[in-house]
Coordinates of C-alpha atoms and ligand atoms in Angstrom, one line a residue:
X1 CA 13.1 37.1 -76.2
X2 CA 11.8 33.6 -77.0
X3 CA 12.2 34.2 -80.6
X4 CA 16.1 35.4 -80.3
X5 CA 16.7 32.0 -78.1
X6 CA 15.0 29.8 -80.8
X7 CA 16.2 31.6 -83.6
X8 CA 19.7 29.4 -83.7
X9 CA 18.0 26.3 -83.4
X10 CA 14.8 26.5 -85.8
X11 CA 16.6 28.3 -88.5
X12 CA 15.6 27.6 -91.8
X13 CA 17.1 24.9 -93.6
X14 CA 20.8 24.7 -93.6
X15 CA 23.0 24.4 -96.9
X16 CA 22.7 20.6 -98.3
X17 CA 26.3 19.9 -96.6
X18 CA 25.7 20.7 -93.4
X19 CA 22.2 18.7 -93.2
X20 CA 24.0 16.2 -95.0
X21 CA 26.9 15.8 -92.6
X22 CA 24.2 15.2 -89.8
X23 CA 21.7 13.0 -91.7
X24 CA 25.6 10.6 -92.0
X25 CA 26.0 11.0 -87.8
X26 CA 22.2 9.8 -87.9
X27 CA 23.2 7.1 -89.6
X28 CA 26.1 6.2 -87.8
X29 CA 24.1 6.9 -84.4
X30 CA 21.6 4.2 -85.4
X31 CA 24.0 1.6 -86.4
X32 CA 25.7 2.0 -82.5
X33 CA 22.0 1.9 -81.3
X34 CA 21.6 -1.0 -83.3
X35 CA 25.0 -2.8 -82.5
X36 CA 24.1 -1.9 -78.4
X37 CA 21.3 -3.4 -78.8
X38 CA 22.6 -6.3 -80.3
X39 CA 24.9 -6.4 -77.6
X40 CA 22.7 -6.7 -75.1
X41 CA 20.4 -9.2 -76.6
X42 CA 23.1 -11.6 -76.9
X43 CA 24.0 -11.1 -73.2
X44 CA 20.5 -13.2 -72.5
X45 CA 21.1 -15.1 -75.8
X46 CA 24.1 -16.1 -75.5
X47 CA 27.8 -14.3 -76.8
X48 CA 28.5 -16.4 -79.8
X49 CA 24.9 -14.5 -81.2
X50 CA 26.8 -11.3 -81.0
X51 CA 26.0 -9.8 -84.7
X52 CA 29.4 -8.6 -84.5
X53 CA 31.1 -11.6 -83.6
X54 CA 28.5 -13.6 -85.7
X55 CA 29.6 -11.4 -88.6
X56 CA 33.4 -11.5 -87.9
X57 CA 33.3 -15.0 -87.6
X58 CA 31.2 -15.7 -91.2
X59 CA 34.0 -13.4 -92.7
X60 CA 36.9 -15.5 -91.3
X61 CA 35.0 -18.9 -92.5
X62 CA 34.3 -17.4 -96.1
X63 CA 37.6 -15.3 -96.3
X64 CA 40.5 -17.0 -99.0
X65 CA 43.3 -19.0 -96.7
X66 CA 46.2 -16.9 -98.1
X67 CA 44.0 -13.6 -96.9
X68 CA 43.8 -15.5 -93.0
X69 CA 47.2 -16.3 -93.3
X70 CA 48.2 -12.9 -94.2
X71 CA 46.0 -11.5 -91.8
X72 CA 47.9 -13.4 -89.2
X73 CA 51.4 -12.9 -90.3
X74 CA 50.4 -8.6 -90.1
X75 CA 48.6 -8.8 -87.3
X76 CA 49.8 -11.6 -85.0
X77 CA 48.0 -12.5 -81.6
X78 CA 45.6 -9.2 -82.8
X79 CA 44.3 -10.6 -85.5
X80 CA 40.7 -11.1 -84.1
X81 CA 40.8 -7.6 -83.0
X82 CA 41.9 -6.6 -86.1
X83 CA 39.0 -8.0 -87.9
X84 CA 36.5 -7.2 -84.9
X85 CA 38.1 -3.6 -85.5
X86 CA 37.5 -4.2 -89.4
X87 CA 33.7 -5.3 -89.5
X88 CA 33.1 -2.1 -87.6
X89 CA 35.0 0.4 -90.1
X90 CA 32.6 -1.3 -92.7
X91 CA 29.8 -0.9 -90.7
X92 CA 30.3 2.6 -89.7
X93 CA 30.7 3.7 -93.7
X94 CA 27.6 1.8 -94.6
X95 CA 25.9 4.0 -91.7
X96 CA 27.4 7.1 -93.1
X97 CA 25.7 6.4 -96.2
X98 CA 22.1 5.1 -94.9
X99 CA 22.1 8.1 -92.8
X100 CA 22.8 10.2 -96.0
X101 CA 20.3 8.1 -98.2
X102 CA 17.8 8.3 -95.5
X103 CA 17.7 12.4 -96.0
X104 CA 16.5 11.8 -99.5
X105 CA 14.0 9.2 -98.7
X106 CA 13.5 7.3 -95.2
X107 CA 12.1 4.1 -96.8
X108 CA 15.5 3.4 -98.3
X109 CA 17.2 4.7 -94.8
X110 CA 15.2 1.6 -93.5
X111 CA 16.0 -0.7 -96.1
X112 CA 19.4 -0.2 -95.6
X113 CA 19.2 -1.2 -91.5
X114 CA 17.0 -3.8 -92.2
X115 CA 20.0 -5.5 -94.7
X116 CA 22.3 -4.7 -92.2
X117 CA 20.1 -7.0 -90.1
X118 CA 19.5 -9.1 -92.1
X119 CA 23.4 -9.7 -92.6
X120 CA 23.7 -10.2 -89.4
X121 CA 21.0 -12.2 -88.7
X122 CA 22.2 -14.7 -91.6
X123 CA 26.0 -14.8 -90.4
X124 CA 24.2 -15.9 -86.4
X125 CA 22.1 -18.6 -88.2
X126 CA 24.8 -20.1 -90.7
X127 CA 27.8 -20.5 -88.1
X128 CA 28.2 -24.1 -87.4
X129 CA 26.5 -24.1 -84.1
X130 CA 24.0 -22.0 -84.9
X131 CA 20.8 -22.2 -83.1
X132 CA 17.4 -20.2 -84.2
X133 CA 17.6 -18.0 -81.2
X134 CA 20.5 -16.8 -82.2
X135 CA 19.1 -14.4 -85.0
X136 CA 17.0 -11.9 -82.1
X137 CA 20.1 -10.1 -81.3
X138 CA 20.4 -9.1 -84.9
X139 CA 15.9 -8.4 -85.2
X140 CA 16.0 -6.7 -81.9
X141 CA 18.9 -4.4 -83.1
X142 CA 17.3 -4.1 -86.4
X143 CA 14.0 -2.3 -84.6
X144 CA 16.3 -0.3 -82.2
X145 CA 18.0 0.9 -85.1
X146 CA 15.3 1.8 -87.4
X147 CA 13.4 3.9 -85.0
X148 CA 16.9 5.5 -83.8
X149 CA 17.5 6.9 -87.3
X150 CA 13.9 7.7 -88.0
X151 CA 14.3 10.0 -84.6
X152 CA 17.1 11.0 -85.7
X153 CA 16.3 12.2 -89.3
X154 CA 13.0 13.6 -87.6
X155 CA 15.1 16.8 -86.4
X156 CA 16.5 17.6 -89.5
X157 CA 13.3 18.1 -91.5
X158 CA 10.6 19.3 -88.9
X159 CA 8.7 21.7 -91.0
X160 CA 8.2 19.7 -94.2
X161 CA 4.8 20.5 -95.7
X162 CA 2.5 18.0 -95.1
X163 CA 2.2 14.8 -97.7
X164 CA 6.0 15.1 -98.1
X165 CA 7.6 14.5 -95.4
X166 CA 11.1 13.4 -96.9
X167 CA 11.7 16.4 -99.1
X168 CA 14.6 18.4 -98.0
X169 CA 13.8 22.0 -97.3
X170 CA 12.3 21.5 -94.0
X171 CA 13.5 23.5 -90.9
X172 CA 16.3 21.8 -89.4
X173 CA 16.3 21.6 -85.5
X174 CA 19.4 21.3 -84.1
X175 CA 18.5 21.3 -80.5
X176 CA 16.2 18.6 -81.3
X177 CA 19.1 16.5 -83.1
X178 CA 21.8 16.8 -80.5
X179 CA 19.6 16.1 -78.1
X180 CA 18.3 13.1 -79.8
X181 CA 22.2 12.1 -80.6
X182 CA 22.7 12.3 -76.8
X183 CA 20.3 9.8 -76.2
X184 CA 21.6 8.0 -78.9
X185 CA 24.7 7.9 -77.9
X186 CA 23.3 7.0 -74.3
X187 CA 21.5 4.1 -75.1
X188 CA 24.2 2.6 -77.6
X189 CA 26.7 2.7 -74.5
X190 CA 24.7 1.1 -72.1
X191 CA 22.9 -1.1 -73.7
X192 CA 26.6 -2.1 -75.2
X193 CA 28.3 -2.2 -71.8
X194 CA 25.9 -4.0 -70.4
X195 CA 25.3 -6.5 -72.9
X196 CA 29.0 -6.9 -72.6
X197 CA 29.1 -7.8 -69.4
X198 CA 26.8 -10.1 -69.4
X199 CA 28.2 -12.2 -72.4
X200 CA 31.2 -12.0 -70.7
X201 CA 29.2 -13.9 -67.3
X202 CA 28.0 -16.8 -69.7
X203 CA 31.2 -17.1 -70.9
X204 CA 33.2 -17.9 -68.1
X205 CA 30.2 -19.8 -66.9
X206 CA 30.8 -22.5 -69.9
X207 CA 34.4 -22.1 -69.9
X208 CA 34.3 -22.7 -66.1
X209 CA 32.1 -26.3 -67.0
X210 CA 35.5 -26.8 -68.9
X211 CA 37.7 -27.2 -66.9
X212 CA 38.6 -30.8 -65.9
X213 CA 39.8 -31.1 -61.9
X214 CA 43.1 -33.5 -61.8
X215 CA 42.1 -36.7 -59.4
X216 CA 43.9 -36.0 -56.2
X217 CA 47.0 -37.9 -55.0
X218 CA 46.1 -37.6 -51.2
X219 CA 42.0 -37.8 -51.4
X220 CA 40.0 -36.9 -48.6
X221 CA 39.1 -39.3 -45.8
X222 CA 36.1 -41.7 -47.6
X223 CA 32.8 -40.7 -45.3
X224 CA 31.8 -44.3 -43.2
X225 CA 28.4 -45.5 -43.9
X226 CA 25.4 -43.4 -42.3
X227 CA 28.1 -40.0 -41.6
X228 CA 25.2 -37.7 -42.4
X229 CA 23.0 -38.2 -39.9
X230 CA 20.7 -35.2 -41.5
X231 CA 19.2 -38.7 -43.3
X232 CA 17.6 -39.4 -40.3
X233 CA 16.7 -35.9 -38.7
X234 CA 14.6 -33.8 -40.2
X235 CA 15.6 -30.0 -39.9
X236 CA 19.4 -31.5 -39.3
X237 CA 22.0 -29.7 -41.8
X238 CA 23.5 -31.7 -44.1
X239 CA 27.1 -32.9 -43.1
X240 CA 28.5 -31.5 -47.1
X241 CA 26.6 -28.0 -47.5
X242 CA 25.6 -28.1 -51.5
X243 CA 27.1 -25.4 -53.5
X244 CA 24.5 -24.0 -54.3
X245 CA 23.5 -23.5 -50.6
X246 CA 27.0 -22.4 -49.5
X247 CA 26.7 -19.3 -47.5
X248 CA 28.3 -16.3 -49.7
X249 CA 30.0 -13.4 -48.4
X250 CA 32.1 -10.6 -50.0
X251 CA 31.8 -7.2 -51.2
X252 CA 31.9 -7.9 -55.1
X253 CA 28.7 -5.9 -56.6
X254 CA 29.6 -8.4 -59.7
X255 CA 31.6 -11.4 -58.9
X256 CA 35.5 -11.1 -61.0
X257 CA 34.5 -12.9 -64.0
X258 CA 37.9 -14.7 -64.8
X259 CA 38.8 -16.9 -68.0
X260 CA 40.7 -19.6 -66.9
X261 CA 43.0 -19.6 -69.4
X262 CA 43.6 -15.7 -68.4
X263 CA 44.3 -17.0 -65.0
X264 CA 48.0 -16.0 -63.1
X265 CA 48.7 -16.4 -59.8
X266 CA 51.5 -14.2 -58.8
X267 CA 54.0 -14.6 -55.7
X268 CA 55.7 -11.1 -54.4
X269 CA 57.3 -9.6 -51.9
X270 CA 59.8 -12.0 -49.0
X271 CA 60.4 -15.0 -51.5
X272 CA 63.8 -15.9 -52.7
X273 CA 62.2 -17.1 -56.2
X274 CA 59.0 -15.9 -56.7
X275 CA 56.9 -17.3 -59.7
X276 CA 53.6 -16.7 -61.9
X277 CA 51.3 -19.7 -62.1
X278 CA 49.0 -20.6 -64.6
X279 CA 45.9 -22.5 -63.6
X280 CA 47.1 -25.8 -65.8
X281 CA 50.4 -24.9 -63.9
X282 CA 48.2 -25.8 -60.6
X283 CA 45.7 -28.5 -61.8
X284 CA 48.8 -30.2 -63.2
X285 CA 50.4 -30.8 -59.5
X286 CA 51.5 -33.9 -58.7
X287 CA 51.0 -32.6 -54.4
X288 CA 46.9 -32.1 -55.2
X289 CA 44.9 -32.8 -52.0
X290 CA 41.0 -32.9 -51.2
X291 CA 39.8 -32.2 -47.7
X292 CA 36.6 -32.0 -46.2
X293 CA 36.1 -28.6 -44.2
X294 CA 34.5 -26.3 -42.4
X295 CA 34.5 -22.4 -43.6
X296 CA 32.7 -19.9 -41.1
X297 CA 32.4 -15.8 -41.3
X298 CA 33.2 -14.1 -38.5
X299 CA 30.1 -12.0 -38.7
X300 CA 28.2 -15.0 -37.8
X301 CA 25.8 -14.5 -34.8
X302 CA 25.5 -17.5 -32.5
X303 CA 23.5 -19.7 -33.9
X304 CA 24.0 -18.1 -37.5
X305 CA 23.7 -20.0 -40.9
X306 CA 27.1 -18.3 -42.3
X307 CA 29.1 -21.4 -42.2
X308 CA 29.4 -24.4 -44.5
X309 CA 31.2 -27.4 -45.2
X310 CA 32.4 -28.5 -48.2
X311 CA 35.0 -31.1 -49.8
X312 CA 38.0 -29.2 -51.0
X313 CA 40.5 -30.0 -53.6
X314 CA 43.8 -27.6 -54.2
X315 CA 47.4 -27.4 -53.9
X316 CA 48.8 -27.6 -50.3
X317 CA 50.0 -24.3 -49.8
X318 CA 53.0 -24.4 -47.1
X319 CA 54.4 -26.6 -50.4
X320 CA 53.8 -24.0 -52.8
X321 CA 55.2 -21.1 -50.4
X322 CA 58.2 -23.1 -49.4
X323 CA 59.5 -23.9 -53.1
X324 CA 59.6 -20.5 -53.7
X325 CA 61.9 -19.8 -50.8
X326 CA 59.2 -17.6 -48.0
X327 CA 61.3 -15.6 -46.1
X328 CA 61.4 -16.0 -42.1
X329 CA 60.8 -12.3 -42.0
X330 CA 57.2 -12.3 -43.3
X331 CA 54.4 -13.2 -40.9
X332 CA 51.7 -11.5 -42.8
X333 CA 50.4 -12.9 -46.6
X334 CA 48.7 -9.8 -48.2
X335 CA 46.2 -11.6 -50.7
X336 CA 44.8 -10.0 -53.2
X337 CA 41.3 -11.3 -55.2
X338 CA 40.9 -9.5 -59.0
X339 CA 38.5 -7.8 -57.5
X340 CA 41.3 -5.7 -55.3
X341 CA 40.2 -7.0 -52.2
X342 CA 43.1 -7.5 -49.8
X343 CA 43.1 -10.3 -47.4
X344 CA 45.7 -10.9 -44.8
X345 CA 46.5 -14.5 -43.4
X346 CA 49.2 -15.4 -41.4
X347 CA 52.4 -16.8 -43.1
X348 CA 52.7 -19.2 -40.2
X349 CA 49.3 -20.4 -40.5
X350 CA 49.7 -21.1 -43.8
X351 CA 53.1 -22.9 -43.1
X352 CA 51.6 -25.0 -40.0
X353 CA 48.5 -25.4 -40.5
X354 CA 47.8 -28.6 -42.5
X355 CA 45.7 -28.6 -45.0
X356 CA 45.8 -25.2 -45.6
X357 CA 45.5 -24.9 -49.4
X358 CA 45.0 -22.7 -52.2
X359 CA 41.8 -24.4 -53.7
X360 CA 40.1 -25.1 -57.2
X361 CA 37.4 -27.1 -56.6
X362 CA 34.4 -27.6 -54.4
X363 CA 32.4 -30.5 -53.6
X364 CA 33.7 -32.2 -57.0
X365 CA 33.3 -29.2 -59.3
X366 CA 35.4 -26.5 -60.5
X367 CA 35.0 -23.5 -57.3
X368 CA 31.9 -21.5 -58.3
X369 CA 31.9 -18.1 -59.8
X370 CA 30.8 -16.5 -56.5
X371 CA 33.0 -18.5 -54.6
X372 CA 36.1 -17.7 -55.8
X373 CA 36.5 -19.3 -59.7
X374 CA 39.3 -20.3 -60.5
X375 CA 41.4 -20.2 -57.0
X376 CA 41.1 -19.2 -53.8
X377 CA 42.7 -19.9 -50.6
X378 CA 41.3 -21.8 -47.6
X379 CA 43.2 -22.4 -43.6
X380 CA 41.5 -24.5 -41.7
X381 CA 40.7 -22.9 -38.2
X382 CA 40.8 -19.2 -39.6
X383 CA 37.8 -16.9 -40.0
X384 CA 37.1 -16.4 -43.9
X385 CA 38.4 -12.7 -43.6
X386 CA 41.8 -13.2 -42.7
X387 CA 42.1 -16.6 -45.2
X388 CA 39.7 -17.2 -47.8
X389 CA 40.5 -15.1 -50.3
X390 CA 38.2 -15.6 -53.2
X391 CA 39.3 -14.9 -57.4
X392 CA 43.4 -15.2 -55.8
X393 CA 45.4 -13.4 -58.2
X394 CA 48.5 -12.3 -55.8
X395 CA 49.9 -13.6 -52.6
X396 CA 52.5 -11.1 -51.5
X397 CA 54.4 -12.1 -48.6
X398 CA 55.2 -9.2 -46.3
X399 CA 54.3 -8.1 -42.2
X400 CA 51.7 -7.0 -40.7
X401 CA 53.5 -3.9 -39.6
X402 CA 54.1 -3.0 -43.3
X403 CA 50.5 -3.4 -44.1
X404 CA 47.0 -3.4 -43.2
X405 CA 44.5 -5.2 -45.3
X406 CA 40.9 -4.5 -46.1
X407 CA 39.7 -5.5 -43.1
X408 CA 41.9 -4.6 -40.5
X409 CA 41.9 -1.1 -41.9
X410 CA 38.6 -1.6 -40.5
X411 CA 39.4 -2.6 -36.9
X412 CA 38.4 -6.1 -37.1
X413 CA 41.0 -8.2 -35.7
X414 CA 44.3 -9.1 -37.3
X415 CA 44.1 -12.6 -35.9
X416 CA 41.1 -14.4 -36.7
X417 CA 41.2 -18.0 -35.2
X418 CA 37.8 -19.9 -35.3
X419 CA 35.9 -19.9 -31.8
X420 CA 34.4 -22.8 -31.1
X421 CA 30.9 -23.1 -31.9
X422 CA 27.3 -25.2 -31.6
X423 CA 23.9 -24.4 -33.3
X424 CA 21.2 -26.1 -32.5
X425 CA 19.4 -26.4 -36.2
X426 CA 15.8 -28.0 -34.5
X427 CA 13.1 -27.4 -33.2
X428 CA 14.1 -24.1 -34.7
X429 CA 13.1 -21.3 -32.3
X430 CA 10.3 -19.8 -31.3
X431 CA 8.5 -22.7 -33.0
X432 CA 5.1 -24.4 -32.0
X433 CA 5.1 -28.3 -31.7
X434 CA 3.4 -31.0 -30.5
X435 CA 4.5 -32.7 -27.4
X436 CA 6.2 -36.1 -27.2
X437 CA 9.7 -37.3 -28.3
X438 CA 11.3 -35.8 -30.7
X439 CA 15.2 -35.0 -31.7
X440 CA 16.9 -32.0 -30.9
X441 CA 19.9 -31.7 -33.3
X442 CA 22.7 -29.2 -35.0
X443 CA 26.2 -29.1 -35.9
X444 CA 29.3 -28.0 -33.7
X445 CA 32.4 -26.8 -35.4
X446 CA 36.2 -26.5 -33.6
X447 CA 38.3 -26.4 -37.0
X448 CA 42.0 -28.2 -36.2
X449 CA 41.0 -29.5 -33.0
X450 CA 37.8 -30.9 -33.6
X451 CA 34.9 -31.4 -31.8
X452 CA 35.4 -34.1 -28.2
X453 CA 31.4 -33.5 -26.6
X454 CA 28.5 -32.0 -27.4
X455 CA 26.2 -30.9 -24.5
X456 CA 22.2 -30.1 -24.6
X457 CA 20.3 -28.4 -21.8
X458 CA 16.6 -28.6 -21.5
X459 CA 15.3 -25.6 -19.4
X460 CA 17.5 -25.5 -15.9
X461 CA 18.4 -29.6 -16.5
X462 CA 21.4 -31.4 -16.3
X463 CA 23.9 -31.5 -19.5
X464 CA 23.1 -34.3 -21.1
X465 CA 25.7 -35.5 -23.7
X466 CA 24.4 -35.7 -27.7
X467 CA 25.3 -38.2 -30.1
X468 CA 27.5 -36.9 -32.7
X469 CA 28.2 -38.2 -36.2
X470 CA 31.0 -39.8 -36.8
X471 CA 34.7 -38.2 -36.6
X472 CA 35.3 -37.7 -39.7
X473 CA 38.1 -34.8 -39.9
X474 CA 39.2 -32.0 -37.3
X475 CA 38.8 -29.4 -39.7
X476 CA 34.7 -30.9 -40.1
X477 CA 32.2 -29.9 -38.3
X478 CA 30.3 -32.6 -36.5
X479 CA 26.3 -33.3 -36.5
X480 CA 24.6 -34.3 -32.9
X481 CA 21.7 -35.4 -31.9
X482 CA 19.9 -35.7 -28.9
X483 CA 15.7 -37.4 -28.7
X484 CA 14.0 -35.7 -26.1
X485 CA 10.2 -36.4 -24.4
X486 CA 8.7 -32.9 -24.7
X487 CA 6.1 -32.1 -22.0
X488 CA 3.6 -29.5 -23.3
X489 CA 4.7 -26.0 -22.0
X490 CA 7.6 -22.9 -23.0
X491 CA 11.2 -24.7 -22.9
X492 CA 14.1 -23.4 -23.8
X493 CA 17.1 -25.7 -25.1
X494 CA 20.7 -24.7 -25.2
X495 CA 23.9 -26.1 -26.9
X496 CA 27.4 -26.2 -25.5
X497 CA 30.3 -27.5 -27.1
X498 CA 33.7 -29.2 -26.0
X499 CA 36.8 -29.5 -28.3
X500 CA 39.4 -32.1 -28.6
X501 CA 41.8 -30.2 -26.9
X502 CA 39.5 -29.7 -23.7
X503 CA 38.1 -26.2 -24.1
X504 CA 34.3 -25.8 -23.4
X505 CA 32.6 -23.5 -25.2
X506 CA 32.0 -20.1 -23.0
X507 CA 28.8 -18.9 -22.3
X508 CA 29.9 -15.3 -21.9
X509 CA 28.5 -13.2 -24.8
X510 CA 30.5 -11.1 -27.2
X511 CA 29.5 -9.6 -30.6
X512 CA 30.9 -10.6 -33.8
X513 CA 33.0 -7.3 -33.9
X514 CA 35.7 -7.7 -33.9
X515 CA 37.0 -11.0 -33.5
X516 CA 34.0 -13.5 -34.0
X517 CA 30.8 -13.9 -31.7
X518 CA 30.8 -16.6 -28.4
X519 CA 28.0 -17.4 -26.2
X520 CA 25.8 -20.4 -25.9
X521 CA 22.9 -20.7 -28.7
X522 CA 19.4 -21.3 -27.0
X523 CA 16.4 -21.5 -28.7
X524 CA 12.7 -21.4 -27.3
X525 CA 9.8 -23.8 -28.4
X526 CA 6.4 -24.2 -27.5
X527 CA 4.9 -27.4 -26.7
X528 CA 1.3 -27.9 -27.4
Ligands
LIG1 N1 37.8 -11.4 -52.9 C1 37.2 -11.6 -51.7 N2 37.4 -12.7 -51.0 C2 36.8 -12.9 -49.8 C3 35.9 -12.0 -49.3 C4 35.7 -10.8 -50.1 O1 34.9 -9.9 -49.7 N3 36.3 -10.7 -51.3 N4 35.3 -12.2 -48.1 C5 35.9 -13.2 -47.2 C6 35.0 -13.5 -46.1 S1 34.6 -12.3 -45.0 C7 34.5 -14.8 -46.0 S2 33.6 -15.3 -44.6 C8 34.7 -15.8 -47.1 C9 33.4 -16.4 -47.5 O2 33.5 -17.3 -48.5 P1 32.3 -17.8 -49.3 O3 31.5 -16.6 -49.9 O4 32.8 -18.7 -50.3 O5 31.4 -18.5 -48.3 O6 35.3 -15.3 -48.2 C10 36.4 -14.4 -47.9 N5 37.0 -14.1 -49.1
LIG2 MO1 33.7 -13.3 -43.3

């Protein structure tokens, strides 16, 4: 039985054309391993070491004018893909012939990959920013390579007498050899893709450090002198929440990595004239505005640290909408990120709420990657889910009856206005500290009516009013303070906040399912 089943596998050497043909796919199998490879180094390197690019770009510098210019006038905007597409044609005959040479004698099979590398490795180091690292995609894919197409030549000669492994007339195993070519081919796509990917993430990263935000002409309120009271308490959030330290939520496994010269933003659906914008076509405004304010999640818990507070610079959106003629019919704005997430905001929000904008920078830097590079939208006094649409690539304007977005298919709310909201930040809870007087202070948040009172309760006491920082703008939260003499013993503190327009923050409970959490925030401390 077992010797019928192997028979077609371990037969005895096949005619020179056939071994031939697969010592060539060898070769060509080790040159993707080696190019993956390549690949992927220069994902942690950085793209521009990308043997292939390193190699396509050498050609271009050493190639005759008239030859570039004939390149261009055949192949147009293609012509980088045309020579990308080129270096690889040469590349994959070379393989076809190491692969072949390596039957007769593997030494030379290695020489051959090692030139390969070597070409490589020399086109990295002699571009004009070239930097030392840049030659370890080209030696990492050079040792990937070798010991691909000595694996691979391995198959087709198993039985060699000893002494002589490289004479032809061994048994060829086939089974061995696809098997081998599987993996191969395995590890040449994925080390390929990823690599990629990754180049593709440094990329934007720099060209993101490129881009130069316009100055705005209506600029933020400036802050008065001594606004951030967090200078003063310890444990107090800062009053502008650093980028880095910007809470992040969305269900991007990899964040959209867009160029920003790739960039359109494209208007659909209820406008009279809809248009395409470039990102220059934005930055270039002459309506740009900056605005400090206050971006919460609805799945914040009372008391949760998803909410933030940054300084926002972007195009005023009811402008933008308006120009292109929004239709009175829509009251829904279907957003859609590159990612294919679907946000729905409300057109009127987006008409009446001011400062509503669609956004390109943060805190004085282009918007981050995860936060929505190059545009996203923010509305003041709206939960992130029904506004804040990150990587903006479409606003359609439409209803809600026509359509459901991400989250509503979901059964969170359609309407997501911002409850009002105070978290006390310290003594955070359940901690142990000394008695005597110390501050108890957080941040309170009523986005376009701001913030009138903040209240603190020590055990079953009276309210007693907090300081707050100053006003600085509706749509910013607001810090407060409040010293208090702690006498030794379990106390429990709780926050209560008032808005400019009168409410008081309830203290009935309710999840933040489906239309954002209320209830007062308490914490207890221990007093030693
Ligand atoms: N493309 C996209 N945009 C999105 C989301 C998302 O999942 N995908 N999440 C939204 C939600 S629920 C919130 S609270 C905010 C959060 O923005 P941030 O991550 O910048 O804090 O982004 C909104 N925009
Ligand atoms: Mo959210």
């Amino acid at each position: 039985m077992t010797t019928t089943l192997c028979a077609p596998d371990a037969a005895p050497a096949g005619r020179g054309p056939a071994r031939r043909g697969l010592a060539a796919l060898a070769g060509l199998l080790a040159a993707a391993v080696a190019l993956g490879v390549g690949e992927l180094v220069a994902g942690f390197v950085r793209p521009a070491s990308s043997p292939v690019v390193a190699v396509g770009d050498a050609v271009i510098a050493l190639v005759p004018q008239p030859v570039t210019a004939l390149a261009i006038r055949i192949f147009g905007e293609a012509d980088k893909v045309a020579l990308i597409a080129g270096t690889l044609v040469v590349v994959a005959l070379y393989a076809l012939l190491v692969g072949v040479l390596g039957l007769r004698d593997r030494r030379l099979a290695v020489l051959g990959i090692v030139l390969f590398g070597t070409v490589g490795a020399l086109a990295a180091l002699t571009r004009p920013a070239g930097q030392s690292a840049d030659v370890l995609p080209s030696l990492a894919g050079t040792a990937a390579g070798v010991l691909a197409l000595l694996a691979l030549l391995a198959p087709l000669a198993t039985a060699a007498p000893a002494g002589a492994p490289d004479r032809p007339g061994g048994q060829l195993d086939r089974r061995r050899f696809v098997l081998t070519g599987a993996a191969a081919v395995g590890v040449a796509a994925v080390s390929g893709g990823a690599g990629r990917l990754l180049q593709r993430s440094t990329e934007v990263t720099s060209l993101r450090a490129g881009v130069t935000l316009p100055t705005p002409s209506s600029p933020a309120r400036a802050l008065p002198p001594g606004a951030d009271l967090a200078g003063d308490v310890k444990g107090l959030t800062p009053l502008v929440t650093r980028n880095g330290e910007f809470y992040r939520i969305d269900t991007a496994l990899i964040a959209p990595r867009i160029r920003p010269a790739d960039y359109r933003l494209q208007l659909t659906g209820m406008f009279d004239s809809p248009r395409t914008y470039t990102l220059d076509d934005l930055l270039a405004r002459a309506d740009v505005i900056e605005r400090d304010i206050t971006l919460t999640c609805v799945s914040n818990e009372v008391g949760g640290a998803l909410v933030g507070s940054a300084r926002w610079l972007g195009v005023p959106l009811a402008a933008l909408l308006r120009e292109n003629g929004i239709r009175p019919g829509s009251d829904q704005l279907l957003c859609r990120s590159a990612d294919g997430m679907t946000i729905g905001a409300p057109t009127r929000s987006a008409l009446e709420v001011e400062d509503a904008m669609l956004a390109f920078g943060m805190n004085g830097e282009p918007l981050p990657v995860v936060h929505g590079f190059p545009v996203r939208m923010i509305i003041p006094g709206l939960y992130g889910y029904v506004s804040a649409c990150k990587w903006l690539t479409r606003i359609e304007a439409t209803t809600f009856d026509a359509v459901d977005a991400y989250w509503i298919q979901r059964d969170w709310a359609a309407d997501g206005p911002i409850r009002i909201a105070s978290r006390i930040d310290t003594p955070g809870a359940g901690r142990a500290i000394p008695a005597g007087r110390r501050a108890i202070a957080g941040v309170a948040w009523a986005q376009t009516r701001g913030i009138a009172t903040v209240e603190v309760r020590v055990d079953d006491g009276d309210w007693q009013q907090a300081r707050l920082s100053p006003a600085v703008d509706a749509d910013l939260w607001r810090q407060w303070v409040l010293p208090h003499d702690f006498a030794p013993g379990r106390h429990v503190l709780t926050v209560r906040a008032t808005g400019a327009d009168g409410e008081v923050q309830t203290d009935a409970r309710a999840d933040p399912f489906p239309a954002g959490a209320t209830g007062w925030h308490s914490v207890e401390v221990l007093v030693s």
